[in-house]
Amino acid sequence: PDSVFLTLLMLGVAKSCGFKLHLVHLDHCLRGQDSIDDSLFVRSLAEKSSISCKIKRVNIPRIMKGEKGSSQEICRKYRMEFFSQEIKRIKAFGIALGHNKGDQVETVLINLIRGSGLNGLAGMKSIENKDNYTVYRPILNVLREDIERILREENQNYRVDSSNLEDDYTRNHIRNNLLPFLKENYNPNIIDTLFNTAEIIKNDNDFLNDYVSKLYNNIFQENNGLLKANADKILNKSKALQARLLRHAYEKLVGSLEMITYKHSNDMIDVVKSAHGFEVSLPNRIVIKRVYEELWIYQQDHFEQETLPRCKLELNEIVYYHDVKLKAYKLEREEFDYDNAYYYDYDKIEFPLHIRTREAGDRFNPYGMNGSKKIKDYLIDEKVPYQTRDAIPLLVDNKGEILAVIGLRRSNRALVDKNTQNIFKLDILEVPNWKKI
């Protein structure tokens, strides 16, 4: 009845607003001939209403033998995939679903029983924006009884899913048992009461979500799938805002909070409070990690990258290496001018020069320090996160001596002095912000 009522309603809306309708129906093959008859009914309704229609059959019982999850979860997965394909195929701007007021109340109760925050207790949204389309639920505030009454008055036939009368699923049990019990023993208007409560929660939740979104933009920085924030700026907020900020960041990467539980929220807060190096794995292969004073959130494979071979550095040619852009010059003494670059005595360098990443046992003589130091220890002292250490290029001469850890510090080798006649200049055109030069 919900889908039939929705179709009749949308026929009027489409006519007055000037858009076309397209019916979609997925046969899950769960109820034998009844499922087939449902499809035939949909086809007939579309023909009578002069609406284009697409019906698809998916053998859910066969799929369930090879996929994990409940039949409801698997049905929903394939149904939404089908809907998305049709939306893309016909270039639809949106999809209207037939959820009614009873469905909304059942959803709220399911979320309450399973454990949920305000997002779950607010129930389904009447309008929900996706990436390329909008979901509309035009009859979300209409009672099932009113829907069936109007259809009877219009002499409009409809079909009833017999499985809705069974108590095999949580939603059905709530619909057939819990709600009638609450209505009879506690509140005759329980559906309206819970629906209105969900509306109040939704309004409050929308306000909080808007506030957190603005707060997120002030605290987090996004860089190619890596989210960073100063940990203290998060800890300065209330626990409620901490949880919402972190959940919002997770949603930015994944696109959904469907897998995030109360425990996950607490785990994320624990990472913010922890010492450097502590991390937690979250659903959808997301990692949240404390990195010195910062909090990082990223996909597990974010820092996996191809190891580049060493690259010869030629004069007057731009070199790209990982995320670094360099250019080398030979200058006369009178052209020497300090700026954002490394300068060396050209005649004290063993050419050719190469760019490469670090290797085991690498050492160099940091400028301004006595003696040599392992590259590994130097990067640790500089608080360079280990995830980015293998991407930092080194400038090495023909003997393998390290002349610079590019973007961090040059070495004491080939310093320019009063006797220098020719100068080698390495211009740093682009460098990631692992540390300013």
Short mmCIF file of C-alpha atoms in Angstrom, two decimals:
data_model
loop_
_atom_site.label_atom_id
_atom_site.label_comp_id
_atom_site.label_asym_id
_atom_site.label_seq_id
_atom_site.Cartn_x
_atom_site.Cartn_y
_atom_site.Cartn_z
CA PRO A 1 0.00 0.00 0.00
CA ASP A 2 2.80 2.49 0.79
CA SER A 3 4.40 2.18 -2.65
CA VAL A 4 1.04 2.35 -4.46
CA PHE A 5 -0.02 5.41 -2.46
CA LEU A 6 3.37 7.02 -3.13
CA THR A 7 2.98 6.38 -6.88
CA LEU A 8 -0.46 8.03 -6.97
CA LEU A 9 0.80 10.97 -4.93
CA MET A 10 3.87 11.47 -7.12
CA LEU A 11 1.77 11.37 -10.30
CA GLY A 12 0.05 14.53 -9.13
CA VAL A 13 3.29 16.16 -7.99
CA ALA A 14 5.05 15.33 -11.25
CA LYS A 15 2.22 16.80 -13.30
CA SER A 16 2.16 20.06 -11.33
CA CYS A 17 5.95 20.41 -11.08
CA GLY A 18 6.87 19.25 -14.57
CA PHE A 19 9.10 16.21 -14.13
CA LYS A 20 8.85 12.58 -15.27
CA LEU A 21 8.38 9.49 -13.12
CA HIS A 22 10.07 6.09 -13.47
CA LEU A 23 9.04 3.08 -11.37
CA VAL A 24 11.67 0.61 -10.13
CA HIS A 25 10.94 -2.71 -8.47
CA LEU A 26 13.31 -5.41 -7.29
CA ASP A 27 12.06 -9.00 -6.99
CA HIS A 28 14.11 -10.68 -4.24
CA CYS A 29 12.78 -14.15 -5.17
CA LEU A 30 11.95 -14.81 -1.52
CA ARG A 31 8.22 -15.63 -1.74
CA GLY A 32 7.83 -17.81 -4.81
CA GLN A 33 4.75 -17.02 -6.89
CA ASP A 34 3.84 -14.12 -4.59
CA SER A 35 7.06 -12.35 -5.61
CA ILE A 36 6.29 -12.91 -9.29
CA ASP A 37 2.73 -11.61 -8.82
CA ASP A 38 4.14 -8.49 -7.12
CA SER A 39 6.24 -7.78 -10.22
CA LEU A 40 3.26 -8.30 -12.51
CA PHE A 41 1.21 -5.89 -10.37
CA VAL A 42 3.94 -3.23 -10.59
CA ARG A 43 4.12 -3.66 -14.38
CA SER A 44 0.35 -3.28 -14.64
CA LEU A 45 0.32 -0.18 -12.37
CA ALA A 46 3.02 1.44 -14.50
CA GLU A 47 1.12 0.75 -17.73
CA LYS A 48 -2.16 2.12 -16.35
CA SER A 49 -0.36 5.25 -15.14
CA SER A 50 1.68 5.62 -18.36
CA ILE A 51 4.96 5.52 -16.39
CA SER A 52 8.18 3.93 -17.56
CA CYS A 53 9.19 0.98 -15.40
CA LYS A 54 12.19 -1.23 -14.69
CA ILE A 55 11.84 -4.56 -12.86
CA LYS A 56 14.77 -6.75 -11.92
CA ARG A 57 15.02 -10.20 -10.29
CA VAL A 58 17.80 -11.05 -7.84
CA ASN A 59 17.99 -14.55 -6.36
CA ILE A 60 18.61 -13.60 -2.73
CA PRO A 61 18.31 -17.20 -1.39
CA ARG A 62 21.14 -18.27 -3.70
CA ILE A 63 23.24 -15.19 -2.87
CA MET A 64 22.84 -15.80 0.87
CA LYS A 65 24.68 -19.11 0.52
CA GLY A 66 27.86 -17.26 -0.41
CA GLU A 67 27.51 -13.91 1.41
CA LYS A 68 27.53 -13.09 5.10
CA GLY A 69 24.78 -11.05 6.72
CA SER A 70 21.08 -11.25 7.39
CA SER A 71 18.59 -11.57 4.54
CA GLN A 72 17.38 -8.03 5.28
CA GLU A 73 20.90 -6.59 5.02
CA ILE A 74 21.62 -8.44 1.77
CA CYS A 75 18.24 -7.45 0.30
CA ARG A 76 18.87 -3.81 1.14
CA LYS A 77 22.37 -3.94 -0.37
CA TYR A 78 21.16 -5.28 -3.72
CA ARG A 79 18.08 -3.07 -3.71
CA MET A 80 20.14 0.10 -3.22
CA GLU A 81 22.65 -1.02 -5.86
CA PHE A 82 19.78 -1.49 -8.31
CA PHE A 83 18.28 1.89 -7.43
CA SER A 84 21.66 3.59 -7.88
CA GLN A 85 22.19 1.96 -11.27
CA GLU A 86 18.78 3.12 -12.47
CA ILE A 87 19.32 6.65 -11.15
CA LYS A 88 22.54 6.84 -13.13
CA ARG A 89 21.08 5.18 -16.24
CA ILE A 90 18.11 7.51 -16.62
CA LYS A 91 19.89 10.54 -15.13
CA ALA A 92 17.32 10.97 -12.36
CA PHE A 93 17.72 13.87 -9.93
CA GLY A 94 16.17 11.92 -7.07
CA ILE A 95 14.32 8.90 -5.77
CA ALA A 96 11.12 8.84 -3.70
CA LEU A 97 10.72 6.06 -1.13
CA GLY A 98 7.49 4.95 0.53
CA HIS A 99 8.41 5.02 4.21
CA ASN A 100 5.47 6.08 6.38
CA LYS A 101 5.04 7.35 9.94
CA GLY A 102 4.91 3.80 11.33
CA ASP A 103 8.18 2.93 9.57
CA GLN A 104 9.79 6.00 11.15
CA VAL A 105 8.65 5.04 14.65
CA GLU A 106 9.83 1.44 14.14
CA THR A 107 13.24 2.74 13.03
CA VAL A 108 13.52 4.92 16.14
CA LEU A 109 12.62 2.00 18.41
CA ILE A 110 15.07 -0.34 16.65
CA ASN A 111 17.87 2.20 17.09
CA LEU A 112 16.92 2.79 20.73
CA ILE A 113 16.91 -0.94 21.50
CA ARG A 114 20.22 -1.56 19.72
CA GLY A 115 21.83 1.53 21.25
CA SER A 116 22.12 4.78 19.36
CA GLY A 117 22.98 8.44 19.68
CA LEU A 118 20.88 11.33 18.44
CA ASN A 119 21.50 10.44 14.79
CA GLY A 120 19.68 7.12 15.23
CA LEU A 121 16.96 8.48 17.48
CA ALA A 122 16.16 11.17 14.92
CA GLY A 123 15.10 8.40 12.53
CA MET A 124 15.02 8.71 8.75
CA LYS A 125 15.29 12.07 7.01
CA SER A 126 12.45 13.29 4.82
CA ILE A 127 15.03 14.75 2.43
CA GLU A 128 18.52 13.29 2.23
CA ASN A 129 21.20 14.55 -0.16
CA LYS A 130 23.53 11.96 -1.67
CA ASP A 131 26.52 12.59 -3.94
CA ASN A 132 24.62 12.68 -7.23
CA TYR A 133 20.95 12.57 -6.27
CA THR A 134 18.45 13.27 -3.50
CA VAL A 135 16.34 10.80 -1.52
CA TYR A 136 12.79 11.96 -0.80
CA ARG A 137 10.37 10.39 1.68
CA PRO A 138 7.14 12.31 0.90
CA ILE A 139 4.80 10.20 3.07
CA LEU A 140 7.03 9.92 6.15
CA ASN A 141 4.44 11.78 8.26
CA VAL A 142 1.42 9.75 7.05
CA LEU A 143 -0.05 6.88 9.10
CA ARG A 144 -0.42 3.47 7.47
CA GLU A 145 -4.12 3.44 8.46
CA ASP A 146 -4.70 6.69 6.55
CA ILE A 147 -2.83 5.34 3.52
CA GLU A 148 -4.99 2.22 3.37
CA ARG A 149 -8.19 4.24 3.95
CA ILE A 150 -7.41 6.62 1.06
CA LEU A 151 -6.62 3.72 -1.26
CA ARG A 152 -9.96 2.10 -0.39
CA GLU A 153 -11.78 5.37 -1.06
CA GLU A 154 -10.06 5.59 -4.44
CA ASN A 155 -10.87 1.93 -5.22
CA GLN A 156 -7.15 1.35 -5.75
CA ASN A 157 -5.92 -2.21 -5.34
CA TYR A 158 -2.57 -3.02 -3.74
CA ARG A 159 -0.63 -6.05 -2.66
CA VAL A 160 0.53 -6.97 0.84
CA ASP A 161 3.86 -8.62 1.58
CA SER A 162 2.85 -11.67 3.62
CA SER A 163 6.26 -11.78 5.31
CA ASN A 164 5.35 -8.54 7.11
CA LEU A 165 2.85 -10.54 9.18
CA GLU A 166 5.59 -12.84 10.50
CA ASP A 167 7.73 -12.07 13.54
CA ASP A 168 11.01 -13.37 12.11
CA TYR A 169 12.57 -9.89 11.90
CA THR A 170 13.06 -7.27 14.61
CA ARG A 171 11.08 -4.66 12.68
CA ASN A 172 8.13 -7.00 12.19
CA HIS A 173 8.17 -7.99 15.88
CA ILE A 174 8.11 -4.35 16.93
CA ARG A 175 5.29 -3.60 14.47
CA ASN A 176 3.17 -6.62 15.36
CA ASN A 177 3.82 -6.88 19.10
CA LEU A 178 5.66 -4.03 20.84
CA LEU A 179 3.77 -1.09 19.33
CA PRO A 180 0.30 -2.63 19.91
CA PHE A 181 1.34 -3.42 23.52
CA LEU A 182 2.52 0.15 24.13
CA LYS A 183 -0.60 1.53 22.49
CA GLU A 184 -2.94 -0.60 24.59
CA ASN A 185 -1.16 -0.32 27.95
CA TYR A 186 0.69 3.00 27.97
CA ASN A 187 -0.23 5.52 25.28
CA PRO A 188 -3.00 5.20 22.67
CA ASN A 189 -1.17 7.83 20.58
CA ILE A 190 2.24 6.17 20.91
CA ILE A 191 3.03 6.42 17.20
CA ASP A 192 2.36 10.17 17.04
CA THR A 193 4.19 10.70 20.33
CA LEU A 194 7.34 8.86 19.24
CA PHE A 195 7.21 10.46 15.79
CA ASN A 196 7.06 13.95 17.34
CA THR A 197 9.90 13.03 19.71
CA ALA A 198 12.00 11.99 16.73
CA GLU A 199 11.24 15.35 15.06
CA ILE A 200 12.42 17.24 18.16
CA ILE A 201 15.59 15.16 18.30
CA LYS A 202 16.14 15.69 14.57
CA ASN A 203 15.95 19.49 14.91
CA ASP A 204 18.39 19.49 17.84
CA ASN A 205 20.65 17.07 16.01
CA ASP A 206 20.67 19.20 12.84
CA PHE A 207 21.76 22.20 14.90
CA LEU A 208 24.58 20.22 16.54
CA ASN A 209 25.70 18.78 13.20
CA ASP A 210 25.90 22.26 11.66
CA TYR A 211 27.90 23.53 14.64
CA VAL A 212 30.29 20.56 14.55
CA SER A 213 30.79 20.96 10.81
CA LYS A 214 31.97 24.55 11.31
CA LEU A 215 34.11 23.48 14.26
CA TYR A 216 35.65 20.72 12.15
CA ASN A 217 36.64 23.21 9.44
CA ASN A 218 38.46 25.31 12.05
CA ILE A 219 40.29 22.41 13.70
CA PHE A 220 41.04 19.80 11.03
CA GLN A 221 43.20 20.09 7.92
CA GLU A 222 42.60 17.79 4.97
CA ASN A 223 45.45 16.72 2.68
CA ASN A 224 44.83 14.04 0.05
CA GLY A 225 42.90 11.76 2.38
CA LEU A 226 44.95 12.52 5.50
CA LEU A 227 43.08 14.40 8.24
CA LYS A 228 45.16 16.25 10.84
CA ALA A 229 44.24 18.23 13.93
CA ASN A 230 45.99 19.64 16.96
CA ALA A 231 45.07 17.22 19.76
CA ASP A 232 44.76 19.95 22.41
CA LYS A 233 42.18 21.82 20.31
CA ILE A 234 39.99 18.70 20.45
CA LEU A 235 40.63 18.02 24.13
CA ASN A 236 39.59 21.58 24.98
CA LYS A 237 36.05 20.71 23.91
CA SER A 238 33.41 18.85 25.92
CA LYS A 239 33.32 15.06 25.58
CA ALA A 240 30.13 15.34 23.54
CA LEU A 241 31.81 17.65 21.03
CA GLN A 242 34.96 15.53 21.00
CA ALA A 243 32.95 12.48 19.98
CA ARG A 244 31.00 14.37 17.35
CA LEU A 245 34.14 15.96 15.88
CA LEU A 246 35.87 12.61 15.57
CA ARG A 247 32.81 10.90 14.13
CA HIS A 248 32.47 13.76 11.64
CA ALA A 249 36.10 13.29 10.59
CA TYR A 250 35.56 9.56 10.14
CA GLU A 251 32.46 10.24 8.05
CA LYS A 252 34.49 12.62 5.87
CA LEU A 253 36.77 9.72 4.90
CA VAL A 254 34.20 6.92 4.69
CA GLY A 255 30.99 8.72 3.78
CA SER A 256 28.93 6.97 6.45
CA LEU A 257 28.77 6.34 10.20
CA GLU A 258 26.94 3.06 9.74
CA MET A 259 29.72 0.92 11.27
CA ILE A 260 30.70 3.28 14.11
CA THR A 261 29.56 2.25 17.59
CA TYR A 262 29.64 3.85 21.03
CA LYS A 263 32.84 1.91 21.74
CA HIS A 264 34.49 3.26 18.60
CA SER A 265 33.67 6.82 19.69
CA ASN A 266 35.30 6.22 23.09
CA ASP A 267 38.30 4.56 21.43
CA MET A 268 38.83 7.64 19.26
CA ILE A 269 38.70 9.94 22.28
CA ASP A 270 41.24 7.69 24.05
CA VAL A 271 43.64 8.15 21.11
CA VAL A 272 43.37 11.93 21.39
CA LYS A 273 44.27 11.69 25.09
CA SER A 274 47.13 9.23 24.53
CA ALA A 275 50.87 9.66 24.06
CA HIS A 276 52.68 9.80 20.73
CA GLY A 277 52.42 6.60 18.69
CA PHE A 278 49.17 5.24 20.11
CA GLU A 279 46.68 4.21 17.44
CA VAL A 280 43.37 2.39 16.98
CA SER A 281 41.95 0.64 13.93
CA LEU A 282 38.37 1.50 12.99
CA PRO A 283 35.90 -0.09 10.55
CA ASN A 284 36.53 0.37 6.81
CA ARG A 285 40.30 0.18 7.35
CA ILE A 286 40.55 3.59 8.98
CA VAL A 287 43.40 4.36 11.41
CA ILE A 288 43.31 7.08 14.06
CA LYS A 289 46.73 7.82 15.54
CA ARG A 290 48.37 10.26 17.95
CA VAL A 291 51.43 11.74 16.23
CA TYR A 292 53.32 14.01 18.64
CA GLU A 293 51.01 17.01 19.23
CA GLU A 294 48.68 16.05 16.40
CA LEU A 295 45.88 13.59 15.71
CA TRP A 296 45.94 11.82 12.33
CA ILE A 297 43.07 9.93 10.68
CA TYR A 298 43.68 8.05 7.43
CA GLN A 299 43.15 4.86 5.41
CA GLN A 300 45.51 2.00 6.33
CA ASP A 301 47.25 2.12 2.95
CA HIS A 302 47.52 5.92 2.81
CA PHE A 303 51.29 6.01 3.27
CA GLU A 304 52.07 3.07 1.01
CA GLN A 305 53.95 4.42 -1.99
CA GLU A 306 56.18 3.22 -4.74
CA THR A 307 59.88 3.47 -3.90
CA LEU A 308 61.47 5.75 -6.49
CA PRO A 309 64.96 4.98 -7.83
CA ARG A 310 67.72 7.49 -7.32
CA CYS A 311 67.53 10.42 -9.71
CA LYS A 312 70.51 12.25 -11.21
CA LEU A 313 70.43 15.99 -10.61
CA GLU A 314 71.26 18.01 -13.72
CA LEU A 315 71.96 21.73 -13.76
CA ASN A 316 69.17 24.06 -14.90
CA GLU A 317 66.60 21.25 -15.10
CA ILE A 318 63.55 20.89 -12.87
CA VAL A 319 63.43 17.60 -10.94
CA TYR A 320 60.26 16.07 -9.46
CA TYR A 321 60.80 13.51 -6.72
CA HIS A 322 57.84 12.29 -4.68
CA ASP A 323 56.13 15.57 -3.69
CA VAL A 324 59.29 17.68 -4.00
CA LYS A 325 60.18 20.02 -6.88
CA LEU A 326 63.83 21.11 -7.23
CA LYS A 327 66.12 22.99 -9.60
CA ALA A 328 69.93 23.26 -9.50
CA TYR A 329 72.13 26.12 -10.73
CA LYS A 330 75.81 27.05 -10.98
CA LEU A 331 76.40 30.67 -9.93
CA GLU A 332 79.31 33.06 -9.89
CA ARG A 333 80.30 34.46 -6.51
CA GLU A 334 78.79 37.88 -7.21
CA GLU A 335 75.40 36.26 -7.94
CA PHE A 336 75.23 34.74 -4.47
CA ASP A 337 72.08 35.81 -2.63
CA TYR A 338 70.61 34.05 0.43
CA ASP A 339 67.04 32.92 -0.09
CA ASN A 340 64.95 29.75 0.27
CA ALA A 341 67.60 27.43 -1.13
CA TYR A 342 70.73 25.43 -0.22
CA TYR A 343 74.14 26.85 -1.26
CA TYR A 344 77.42 24.94 -1.57
CA ASP A 345 80.95 25.61 -2.74
CA TYR A 346 80.72 24.20 -6.25
CA ASP A 347 84.41 23.28 -6.41
CA LYS A 348 84.25 21.22 -3.19
CA ILE A 349 81.45 18.93 -4.43
CA GLU A 350 82.02 15.47 -5.88
CA PHE A 351 79.76 15.41 -8.96
CA PRO A 352 77.42 13.99 -10.20
CA LEU A 353 74.77 14.57 -7.57
CA HIS A 354 71.72 12.37 -7.02
CA ILE A 355 68.40 12.51 -5.21
CA ARG A 356 67.28 9.41 -3.30
CA THR A 357 65.37 8.37 -0.21
CA ARG A 358 66.99 7.11 2.98
CA GLU A 359 68.76 3.78 3.27
CA ALA A 360 69.78 1.68 6.27
CA GLY A 361 72.79 3.13 8.07
CA ASP A 362 72.59 6.59 6.46
CA ARG A 363 74.42 9.33 8.38
CA PHE A 364 75.14 13.01 7.77
CA ASN A 365 76.72 16.04 9.41
CA PRO A 366 73.82 18.43 10.23
CA TYR A 367 74.64 22.08 9.64
CA GLY A 368 75.49 23.85 12.89
CA MET A 369 76.20 20.62 14.79
CA ASN A 370 79.44 18.84 15.62
CA GLY A 371 79.89 15.30 14.41
CA SER A 372 77.61 13.06 12.39
CA LYS A 373 74.20 11.66 13.13
CA LYS A 374 72.10 8.81 11.82
CA ILE A 375 69.37 10.01 9.49
CA LYS A 376 66.89 7.87 11.43
CA ASP A 377 67.83 9.51 14.75
CA TYR A 378 67.80 12.98 13.21
CA LEU A 379 64.27 12.51 11.87
CA ILE A 380 63.11 11.20 15.25
CA ASP A 381 64.63 14.22 17.01
CA GLU A 382 62.89 16.52 14.54
CA LYS A 383 59.60 14.75 15.32
CA VAL A 384 59.06 13.74 11.72
CA PRO A 385 56.34 11.03 11.78
CA TYR A 386 57.64 7.65 10.67
CA GLN A 387 54.87 7.43 8.06
CA THR A 388 56.51 10.23 6.04
CA ARG A 389 60.20 9.52 6.68
CA ASP A 390 60.64 7.24 3.67
CA ALA A 391 59.29 9.96 1.36
CA ILE A 392 61.86 12.59 2.34
CA PRO A 393 64.51 12.93 -0.41
CA LEU A 394 68.23 13.25 0.31
CA LEU A 395 70.83 15.10 -1.77
CA VAL A 396 73.93 12.90 -2.12
CA ASP A 397 77.23 13.37 -3.96
CA ASN A 398 79.18 10.88 -6.06
CA LYS A 399 80.82 9.38 -2.93
CA GLY A 400 77.46 8.84 -1.23
CA GLU A 401 77.94 11.74 1.20
CA ILE A 402 74.61 13.28 2.21
CA LEU A 403 74.58 17.01 1.48
CA ALA A 404 71.02 17.71 2.62
CA VAL A 405 67.87 16.21 4.05
CA ILE A 406 65.71 18.19 1.66
CA GLY A 407 63.12 20.34 3.34
CA LEU A 408 64.72 19.95 6.77
CA ARG A 409 68.45 20.68 6.96
CA ARG A 410 71.60 20.82 4.86
CA SER A 411 74.88 19.31 5.98
CA ASN A 412 78.22 20.91 6.93
CA ARG A 413 79.73 19.69 3.64
CA ALA A 414 81.06 22.14 0.99
CA LEU A 415 80.18 25.27 2.91
CA VAL A 416 80.47 28.62 1.16
CA ASP A 417 83.32 30.73 2.57
CA LYS A 418 85.35 33.81 1.62
CA ASN A 419 87.45 31.82 -0.83
CA THR A 420 84.49 30.38 -2.71
CA GLN A 421 84.49 31.31 -6.39
CA ASN A 422 81.69 29.19 -7.80
CA ILE A 423 78.46 28.35 -6.07
CA PHE A 424 76.08 25.42 -6.43
CA LYS A 425 72.52 26.44 -5.63
CA LEU A 426 69.69 23.96 -5.02
CA ASP A 427 66.41 25.81 -5.26
CA ILE A 428 63.52 24.24 -3.30
CA LEU A 429 60.50 25.08 -5.47
CA GLU A 430 57.99 22.81 -3.73
CA VAL A 431 58.28 20.76 -0.56
CA PRO A 432 55.67 19.14 1.74
CA ASN A 433 55.19 20.67 5.13
CA TRP A 434 57.07 18.03 7.12
CA LYS A 435 59.07 21.00 8.29
CA LYS A 436 59.95 24.42 6.92
CA ILE A 437 63.45 24.89 5.52
#
